[in-house]
Amino acid sequence: MAEANFASPALNDALVILGAAGIVIPVFSRLRVSPVIGFILVGVLVGPYGLGALAFDTKWLDFVTISDPDRLEPFAELGIILLLFSIGLELSFARLWALRKLVFGLGSLELLIGGGIMAAALAMIGQYWSGAIALGLALAMSSTALCLPIAGTKTPVGRAALSMLLFEDIALVPIIFLLGVLGPAAAAEDGASVVTLLWQGAAMIAVLMVGGRFLLPRLFAQAARTKLPENFLAATLLVVIASALATAAVGLSPIVGALIAGILIAETEYHGEVESITEPFKGLALGIFLLTIGMGIDLRVLGEIIGAVLIAVVLVLTFKAVLTGLLLRTMGARRSTAAETGILMASPSETTLIVLAAATSAQLIQPGTAQFWQVVCAIGLTITPLLARLGRVVARRIETPESLDRLPGAVDDDAPRTIIVGFGRVGRLVADMLRTHDQPYVAIDADADVIAAARANGYAAVFADAIRGDALDRLGIDRAPALILTMDEPVLAQRMVRKFRKDHPQLPIIARARDEEHSILLYKAGASHAVPETLESSLQLSEAVLVDLGVAMGPVIASIHEKRDELREQIMREGELETKPKLRSSTLQSE
């Protein structure tokens, strides 16, 4: 009996899942690579086509592999439900109404035109027309699970992606029923069943909308009064699962109910607490879903058809990227936004796997054909983070400084001015202080959205990538009274200080440092001043604490000065400086 319990499949699966999460997330985060790739690769490794195939001969592999991925499917489905719920939390009815033109305009065009063209192409190479329609619609979809966490929902790229993904989620149920009608086993009464589904689904959504507006605030108010986090969590899971089951009961997808639950909670004052509580569960459940994708890749089959698979991947990604980019440009999006969104949305989706399974069940495509496109989909999902990175690079190349100079508030190129590199919160604050004292400046950033927002708020800002050799030359760095580096990227800051000190030996370079160790490295690279952002805040925090504890102000100020001088000496010694650095902002003026 003890042996049976020790060899419990459920415990083995839990060991593999938690072990994968505990290893993949920190390792890939340290490598600055998306954990998505890690989860899929681990799924390939420990799945039934990887080491799991050897578990029958090597018994100890039972404890580190999963030979039956079907046991994980309920958890994977829960992960998608929680993901759609979290997306709903970021929305509101007002925001959905504002996106209606994009959702039903851009979203419908992307799915119908893309699916139609791919279906026609597949029919031309021999796929039967009904199966071609199923494959075209499946491949036209993009990954909600991966694209939205990467792009967010508040940037132009995120809003465009959200509109298309929302329409795809809405269209998923009609597509599934369309496949059932097209299947050779479809009966004559299917038309009536579709009508029944539509009115029952509409009625259920209306009940959830109306009932949720009245019940959810009261439910979460009761949970909040207990001041127990577990009650909040229980109430949240109750709402999500009940909504998903309610939509599933009338034939709709459970993710529709989860999305509605998230939108309803977003209208309450408790959405922030709910979002923070469900975040860890969403990440773990999404990891389980990605593991199941990796487990579905048969390496032996992949080896036999690798050439055809790679050609299919390239063709699908290229076509979807070009089509999405053209549609966005037609609807008025900037070139950089259209290019980045098109490349991000190019890969197939987790819902592609759902549609492929439905098409196989309806006998529209053969199992071998389904497995081929499942492998294509798995590869596409695996490289989605790489596509996102490629999209950002392409967007930077496309959106040149000249194209942004046509925006209001363009900077006079002849006047000498301080150059601010990086326009996040620190860069904006520096620009505010320079404007207060009537000091001319120009700010640059490699994020086109940041620059567009800055110009809209009246800042003198242009799009440019400072690491490129000619970017700052066009802005007159040879005449600049100072160069200020404000980005929170330590390695890049060191590279830029070294580069600009070599090219401009007399230029004052003032750099933001993460801490005193980073400031030492910046001084060695050639910075005139390196200001540790954590140093002054830590000293001021210490001063406030000591005064509140009753320590006399005089000794407190003396000890603060002593600590600051100690750190100045350390930086001078380790940074090989001739004099002590000036750490306080008031001493950064030229003497």
XYZ file of C-alpha atoms in Angstrom:
591
model
C 0.000 0.000 0.000
C 2.817 2.379 0.888
C 4.434 1.716 -2.485
C 1.180 2.430 -4.285
C 0.795 5.744 -2.496
C 4.423 6.651 -3.155
C 3.973 5.944 -6.842
C 0.738 7.926 -7.094
C 0.435 9.433 -10.616
C -1.064 12.606 -9.162
C 1.927 13.121 -6.847
C 4.342 12.401 -9.687
C 2.609 14.959 -11.888
C 2.680 17.539 -9.089
C 6.415 16.909 -8.613
C 7.135 17.465 -12.309
C 4.937 20.566 -12.591
C 6.199 22.304 -9.456
C 9.752 21.266 -10.243
C 9.460 22.716 -13.738
C 8.022 25.970 -12.369
C 10.715 26.184 -9.691
C 13.515 25.654 -12.209
C 12.248 27.212 -15.415
C 11.012 30.563 -14.108
C 14.136 31.665 -12.170
C 16.645 30.210 -14.676
C 15.045 31.732 -17.758
C 14.353 35.015 -15.957
C 18.031 35.231 -15.055
C 18.888 34.638 -18.722
C 16.317 37.328 -19.652
C 14.478 34.786 -21.816
C 10.721 34.311 -21.594
C 9.755 31.317 -19.380
C 7.260 30.411 -22.117
C 10.070 28.810 -24.098
C 11.303 27.000 -20.991
C 7.920 25.477 -20.168
C 7.441 24.185 -23.722
C 10.957 22.727 -23.853
C 10.463 21.050 -20.474
C 7.183 19.651 -21.783
C 9.032 18.125 -24.740
C 11.704 16.707 -22.435
C 9.484 15.125 -19.768
C 6.500 14.297 -21.987
C 5.395 10.953 -23.441
C 7.503 11.482 -26.586
C 10.602 12.465 -24.617
C 11.918 10.844 -21.450
C 8.397 9.661 -20.676
C 8.757 7.063 -23.436
C 11.595 5.460 -21.436
C 9.660 5.335 -18.152
C 8.394 1.794 -18.786
C 11.965 0.445 -18.920
C 13.539 2.815 -16.367
C 11.245 2.989 -13.367
C 12.858 6.003 -11.672
C 11.841 8.140 -14.659
C 8.242 7.745 -13.456
C 9.025 10.372 -10.808
C 10.367 13.024 -13.206
C 8.238 12.500 -16.322
C 4.588 12.556 -17.335
C 3.518 9.747 -19.631
C -0.162 10.723 -19.882
C -0.657 14.420 -20.769
C -4.458 13.984 -20.712
C -4.322 14.202 -16.905
C -3.053 17.766 -17.204
C -5.731 19.027 -19.575
C -8.158 20.150 -16.824
C -5.379 22.193 -15.218
C -4.417 23.667 -18.592
C -8.029 24.669 -19.182
C -8.105 26.270 -15.719
C -4.985 28.239 -16.686
C -6.658 29.677 -19.775
C -9.786 30.488 -17.745
C -7.726 32.381 -15.148
C -5.813 34.159 -17.916
C -9.011 35.371 -19.604
C -10.318 36.388 -16.178
C -7.207 38.493 -15.545
C -7.598 40.109 -18.974
C -11.170 40.971 -18.059
C -9.879 42.636 -14.884
C -7.903 45.076 -17.023
C -10.983 46.051 -18.998
C -14.181 47.938 -18.264
C -17.417 48.461 -20.137
C -16.341 51.982 -21.056
C -13.054 50.708 -22.469
C -14.763 47.903 -24.416
C -17.188 50.421 -25.882
C -14.271 52.628 -26.900
C -12.659 49.625 -28.668
C -15.819 48.517 -30.474
C -14.637 49.750 -33.886
C -11.305 47.993 -33.558
C -12.836 44.766 -32.213
C -15.537 44.353 -34.861
C -13.642 46.202 -37.578
C -9.974 45.268 -37.371
C -10.642 42.019 -35.488
C -13.186 40.699 -37.959
C -11.115 41.711 -41.000
C -7.985 40.036 -39.637
C -9.753 36.742 -38.872
C -12.007 36.518 -41.939
C -9.556 37.786 -44.573
C -6.594 35.883 -43.114
C -8.598 32.695 -42.620
C -10.160 32.956 -46.074
C -6.876 33.436 -47.917
C -5.152 30.585 -46.045
C -8.167 28.334 -46.628
C -8.043 29.073 -50.361
C -4.309 28.359 -50.460
C -4.740 25.028 -48.646
C -7.610 24.038 -50.973
C -5.405 24.770 -53.986
C -2.734 22.333 -52.765
C -5.220 19.490 -52.299
C -6.949 19.926 -48.936
C -10.708 19.287 -49.159
C -12.632 22.595 -48.972
C -14.319 21.997 -45.610
C -11.038 20.950 -43.999
C -9.329 23.938 -45.620
C -11.865 26.298 -44.018
C -11.227 24.704 -40.623
C -7.441 24.987 -40.991
C -7.606 28.550 -42.345
C -9.688 29.801 -39.424
C -7.530 27.904 -36.919
C -4.253 29.302 -38.255
C -5.643 32.851 -38.481
C -5.951 33.014 -34.691
C -3.250 34.451 -32.435
C -2.305 33.647 -28.870
C -4.177 35.516 -26.146
C -2.140 33.629 -23.532
C 1.167 34.972 -24.855
C 0.537 38.159 -26.867
C -1.363 40.162 -24.241
C 1.054 39.519 -21.351
C 3.863 40.623 -23.683
C 2.163 43.695 -25.207
C -0.164 44.675 -22.345
C -3.440 46.435 -23.058
C -2.526 50.117 -22.662
C 0.026 50.676 -25.456
C -0.979 51.160 -29.124
C 0.392 47.688 -29.875
C -1.496 46.230 -26.914
C -4.784 47.886 -27.901
C -4.523 46.654 -31.490
C -3.655 43.133 -30.326
C -6.456 43.189 -27.750
C -9.073 44.156 -30.332
C -8.136 41.261 -32.623
C -7.833 38.750 -29.798
C -11.186 39.766 -28.310
C -12.912 39.173 -31.635
C -11.189 35.794 -31.964
C -12.386 34.790 -28.488
C -15.919 35.910 -29.361
C -15.777 34.050 -32.689
C -14.434 30.803 -31.214
C -17.841 29.335 -30.347
C -19.441 30.079 -33.757
C -16.380 28.555 -35.422
C -16.694 25.353 -33.384
C -20.350 25.034 -34.362
C -19.571 25.847 -37.993
C -17.146 22.923 -38.048
C -19.828 20.677 -36.626
C -22.241 21.725 -39.374
C -19.606 21.183 -42.083
C -18.714 17.705 -40.797
C -19.914 14.670 -42.742
C -21.745 13.407 -39.640
C -23.741 16.635 -39.209
C -27.471 16.105 -39.003
C -30.244 18.273 -40.364
C -31.197 19.585 -36.956
C -27.857 21.299 -36.442
C -29.261 24.585 -37.739
C -31.928 24.576 -35.056
C -29.357 23.720 -32.391
C -27.243 26.706 -33.420
C -30.248 29.012 -33.058
C -30.969 27.490 -29.648
C -27.359 28.043 -28.603
C -27.469 31.660 -29.689
C -30.558 32.647 -27.722
C -29.581 30.590 -24.669
C -26.067 32.030 -24.753
C -27.346 35.598 -25.090
C -29.752 35.032 -22.205
C -27.007 33.604 -19.982
C -24.661 36.511 -20.739
C -27.436 38.968 -19.903
C -28.115 37.168 -16.608
C -24.410 37.285 -15.703
C -24.142 40.963 -16.590
C -27.211 42.062 -14.657
C -26.783 39.699 -11.715
C -23.069 40.416 -11.401
C -23.582 44.173 -11.140
C -25.826 43.670 -8.094
C -24.266 40.642 -6.415
C -20.491 41.050 -6.835
C -20.068 44.314 -4.857
C -21.981 42.786 -1.952
C -20.064 39.487 -2.122
C -16.642 41.157 -2.072
C -17.736 43.659 0.567
C -18.522 40.726 2.865
C -15.149 39.144 2.099
C -13.387 42.466 2.746
C -15.040 42.886 6.156
C -13.487 39.617 7.377
C -10.002 41.013 6.553
C -8.920 37.461 5.677
C -7.118 37.015 2.310
C -8.355 33.429 2.015
C -11.967 34.646 1.974
C -11.148 37.042 -0.843
C -9.486 34.216 -2.752
C -12.444 31.884 -2.159
C -14.903 34.539 -3.361
C -12.816 35.199 -6.464
C -12.536 31.525 -7.422
C -16.258 31.092 -6.766
C -17.118 33.904 -9.187
C -14.698 32.717 -11.895
C -15.659 29.043 -11.793
C -19.405 29.740 -11.454
C -19.331 32.098 -14.439
C -17.334 29.624 -16.528
C -19.693 26.770 -15.644
C -22.741 28.935 -16.382
C -21.605 29.706 -19.943
C -20.474 26.111 -20.481
C -23.924 24.865 -19.364
C -25.584 26.561 -22.355
C -22.911 25.459 -24.846
C -20.655 28.515 -24.793
C -16.942 28.306 -24.070
C -16.034 28.556 -20.348
C -13.560 31.319 -21.212
C -16.494 33.567 -22.170
C -17.816 33.324 -18.610
C -14.349 33.945 -17.167
C -13.911 37.065 -19.307
C -17.318 38.405 -18.245
C -16.483 37.747 -14.579
C -13.269 39.740 -14.916
C -15.027 42.668 -16.612
C -17.701 42.772 -13.902
C -15.147 42.729 -11.074
C -13.184 45.476 -12.882
C -16.205 47.728 -12.317
C -15.930 47.284 -8.523
C -13.478 48.900 -6.120
C -12.001 45.490 -5.265
C -10.409 44.704 -8.646
C -6.864 45.590 -7.501
C -6.981 43.168 -4.571
C -8.487 40.423 -6.740
C -5.807 40.893 -9.383
C -2.953 40.593 -6.880
C -4.447 37.478 -5.268
C -4.972 35.579 -8.535
C -1.656 36.517 -10.185
C 0.400 33.535 -8.846
C -2.294 31.041 -9.801
C -2.520 32.447 -13.312
C 1.220 32.095 -13.886
C 1.368 28.527 -12.610
C -1.737 27.405 -14.505
C -0.446 28.997 -17.709
C 2.800 27.096 -17.195
C 0.837 23.841 -16.997
C -0.900 24.673 -20.273
C 2.440 25.319 -21.963
C 3.781 22.029 -20.602
C 0.914 20.189 -22.320
C 1.788 21.902 -25.613
C 5.367 20.687 -25.350
C 4.197 17.206 -24.468
C 2.225 17.043 -27.712
C 5.377 17.379 -29.850
C 6.574 13.977 -31.107
C 10.262 14.455 -31.845
C 10.441 11.365 -34.065
C 7.585 12.546 -36.257
C 9.016 16.051 -36.238
C 12.357 14.722 -37.464
C 10.704 13.043 -40.423
C 8.758 16.111 -41.554
C 10.981 18.891 -40.258
C 11.483 20.454 -43.692
C 7.762 20.745 -44.433
C 7.086 21.965 -40.893
C 9.650 24.772 -41.115
C 8.334 25.879 -44.509
C 4.792 25.937 -43.108
C 5.919 27.939 -40.061
C 7.715 30.535 -42.211
C 4.809 30.884 -44.655
C 2.156 31.236 -41.935
C 4.192 33.727 -39.873
C 5.133 35.834 -42.887
C 1.609 35.954 -44.305
C -0.029 36.848 -40.983
C 2.568 39.509 -40.161
C 2.183 41.205 -43.558
C -1.628 41.021 -43.549
C -2.004 42.351 -39.999
C 0.480 45.139 -40.640
C -1.304 46.204 -43.844
C -4.713 46.178 -42.138
C -3.391 48.339 -39.301
C -1.805 50.796 -41.725
C -5.098 50.968 -43.650
C -6.868 51.864 -40.407
C -4.396 54.672 -39.669
C -1.843 53.065 -37.333
C 1.757 54.294 -37.349
C 4.285 52.238 -39.282
C 6.087 51.155 -36.132
C 2.852 50.080 -34.415
C 1.663 48.188 -37.504
C 4.978 46.384 -37.936
C 5.400 45.446 -34.274
C 1.784 44.266 -33.919
C 1.910 42.276 -37.152
C 5.047 40.394 -36.144
C 3.798 39.795 -32.587
C 0.456 38.410 -33.808
C 1.990 36.225 -36.527
C 2.169 32.948 -34.621
C -0.829 30.613 -34.186
C -2.705 30.348 -30.901
C -3.636 27.979 -28.115
C -7.161 28.301 -29.543
C -5.717 26.979 -32.820
C -5.217 23.688 -30.979
C -8.862 23.783 -29.832
C -10.126 24.356 -33.384
C -7.852 21.604 -34.736
C -9.236 19.183 -32.159
C -12.811 20.156 -33.092
C -12.053 19.754 -36.807
C -10.573 16.305 -36.199
C -13.585 15.291 -34.118
C -15.909 16.473 -36.912
C -13.864 14.373 -39.407
C -12.955 17.449 -41.456
C -9.220 16.691 -41.309
C -7.244 13.497 -40.811
C -5.390 12.867 -37.510
C -2.042 13.020 -39.325
C -2.908 16.417 -40.797
C -3.985 17.637 -37.358
C -0.697 16.525 -35.796
C 1.306 18.300 -38.526
C -0.417 21.617 -37.821
C -0.249 21.038 -34.070
C 3.538 20.872 -34.390
C 3.503 24.049 -36.498
C 1.380 25.719 -33.814
C 3.657 24.519 -31.003
C 6.723 25.909 -32.772
C 4.902 29.192 -33.378
C 3.934 29.471 -29.715
C 7.503 28.660 -28.681
C 9.004 31.493 -30.736
C 6.328 34.093 -29.903
C 8.595 35.875 -27.354
C 11.308 35.992 -30.025
C 8.803 37.429 -32.492
C 7.899 40.101 -29.926
C 11.549 41.070 -29.595
C 11.980 41.080 -33.384
C 8.896 43.279 -33.701
C 10.348 45.871 -31.325
C 13.626 45.923 -33.255
C 11.846 46.325 -36.599
C 9.622 49.075 -35.152
C 12.694 51.016 -34.030
C 14.244 50.727 -37.484
C 11.064 51.759 -39.276
C 10.132 54.725 -37.068
C 13.045 57.018 -37.894
C 13.758 60.351 -36.217
C 12.881 62.153 -39.469
C 9.352 60.726 -39.521
C 8.737 61.866 -35.951
C 10.153 65.333 -36.546
C 6.901 66.191 -38.316
C 5.029 65.982 -35.016
C 4.145 69.220 -33.178
C 6.914 70.650 -31.022
C 9.872 69.656 -33.174
C 13.215 70.685 -31.715
C 15.394 73.410 -33.218
C 18.500 71.577 -34.417
C 20.847 74.617 -34.276
C 20.597 75.663 -30.625
C 22.946 73.998 -28.103
C 20.953 72.085 -25.497
C 21.375 69.423 -22.872
C 20.591 65.957 -24.205
C 18.536 63.610 -22.016
C 18.800 59.939 -22.999
C 15.807 57.927 -21.787
C 12.454 59.504 -21.049
C 10.924 57.460 -18.267
C 9.974 58.910 -14.888
C 13.549 60.092 -14.156
C 14.004 61.642 -17.596
C 10.703 63.509 -17.328
C 11.620 64.883 -13.904
C 14.993 66.108 -15.203
C 13.246 67.751 -18.171
C 10.772 69.453 -15.819
C 13.608 70.926 -13.765
C 15.461 72.129 -16.874
C 12.274 73.797 -18.154
C 11.712 75.436 -14.765
C 15.122 77.117 -15.058
C 14.762 77.911 -18.787
C 17.575 75.588 -19.797
C 17.231 74.256 -23.389
C 17.162 70.481 -23.724
C 16.121 67.659 -26.012
C 15.033 64.218 -24.798
C 15.389 61.040 -26.808
C 14.005 57.556 -26.348
C 13.859 54.393 -28.471
C 10.173 53.836 -27.633
C 8.007 55.572 -30.228
C 4.954 55.515 -27.949
C 6.867 57.245 -25.147
C 8.019 59.975 -27.525
C 4.546 60.495 -28.983
C 3.117 60.876 -25.458
C 5.938 63.253 -24.468
C 5.343 65.500 -27.474
C 1.619 65.509 -26.792
C 2.454 66.852 -23.309
C 4.674 69.600 -24.684
C 8.145 68.103 -24.095
C 10.978 68.655 -26.576
C 11.517 65.030 -27.531
C 12.488 63.004 -30.588
C 12.654 59.332 -31.394
C 16.201 57.965 -31.621
C 18.306 55.027 -30.526
C 21.226 56.615 -28.664
C 23.503 53.620 -29.073
C 23.534 54.151 -32.847
C 26.539 56.225 -33.819
C 24.836 59.003 -35.787
C 21.727 59.518 -33.643
C 23.212 62.051 -31.213
C 25.420 63.622 -33.860
C 22.273 64.850 -35.653
C 21.084 66.369 -32.358
C 24.301 68.348 -31.925
C 26.102 66.437 -29.196
C 29.303 68.273 -30.113
C 27.603 71.516 -28.958
C 25.708 70.058 -25.980
C 26.545 71.532 -22.545
C 25.837 68.128 -20.934
C 24.657 64.590 -21.629
C 22.311 63.014 -19.056
C 21.742 59.254 -19.065
C 18.571 58.307 -17.162
C 17.790 54.763 -18.347
C 17.513 51.958 -15.785
C 19.728 49.569 -17.751
C 23.105 49.266 -16.001
C 25.028 47.447 -18.733
C 23.741 49.715 -21.500
C 24.535 52.805 -19.417
C 28.151 51.673 -19.012
C 28.483 51.012 -22.745
C 27.096 54.442 -23.579
C 29.306 56.263 -21.075
C 32.364 54.508 -22.473
C 31.373 55.267 -26.064
C 30.557 58.947 -25.559
C 33.571 59.581 -23.349
C 35.788 58.183 -26.109
C 34.103 60.292 -28.801
C 33.705 63.470 -26.688
C 36.460 63.725 -24.040
C 35.360 67.158 -22.745
C 31.592 66.487 -22.572
C 30.080 66.448 -19.045
C 28.323 63.091 -18.737
C 25.897 62.721 -15.828
C 24.566 59.182 -15.424
C 21.919 57.586 -13.277
C 23.411 54.735 -11.235
C 21.431 51.957 -9.632
C 23.632 51.851 -6.495
C 27.127 52.712 -5.332
C 28.657 49.616 -7.006
C 27.128 50.642 -10.306
C 28.333 54.215 -9.850
C 31.889 52.926 -9.423
C 31.628 51.131 -12.772
C 30.233 54.264 -14.429
C 33.066 56.395 -13.074
C 35.568 53.872 -14.424
C 33.810 54.067 -17.803
C 34.266 57.858 -17.844
C 31.199 59.449 -16.255
C 31.617 62.981 -14.904
C 28.986 62.310 -12.249
C 27.238 59.055 -11.388
C 24.296 59.537 -9.028
C 23.225 56.394 -7.119
C 19.423 56.493 -6.959
C 19.258 54.265 -3.874
C 21.856 56.164 -1.822
C 20.118 59.479 -1.075
C 16.722 57.838 -0.616
C 18.231 55.373 1.870
C 19.956 58.152 3.824
C 16.793 60.277 3.922
C 14.770 57.263 5.035
C 17.281 56.591 7.816
C 17.127 60.233 8.886
C 13.316 60.174 9.093
C 13.297 56.932 11.102
C 15.906 58.139 13.601
C 14.123 61.464 14.180
C 10.793 59.693 14.694
C 12.485 57.384 17.211
C 13.459 60.427 19.276
C 17.134 60.792 18.359
C 18.278 64.423 18.413
C 18.444 66.101 14.983
C 22.102 67.221 15.382
C 23.645 63.754 15.868
C 21.376 62.350 13.130
C 22.556 64.919 10.559
C 26.167 64.376 11.603
C 25.890 60.610 11.163
C 24.228 61.054 7.747
C 27.092 63.280 6.602
C 29.599 60.797 7.983
C 27.955 57.892 6.118
C 27.795 59.872 2.904
C 31.477 60.807 3.212
C 32.345 57.157 3.861
C 30.589 56.122 0.670
C 32.277 58.946 -1.284
C 35.643 57.679 -0.130
C 34.763 54.110 -1.113
C 33.695 55.211 -4.590
C 36.839 57.342 -4.988
C 39.057 54.440 -3.959
C 37.386 51.683 -5.976
C 36.595 53.941 -8.931
C 40.221 55.120 -9.060
C 39.218 58.797 -8.908
C 41.488 61.675 -8.008
C 38.874 63.411 -5.847
C 35.819 62.322 -3.930
C 32.655 62.239 -6.098
C 29.822 64.657 -5.432
C 26.835 62.527 -4.559
C 24.231 65.108 -3.583
C 22.207 66.603 -6.439
C 22.899 70.146 -5.235
C 26.621 69.653 -5.894
C 26.271 68.595 -9.506
C 26.681 72.140 -10.753
C 29.977 73.106 -12.325
C 32.315 74.891 -9.999
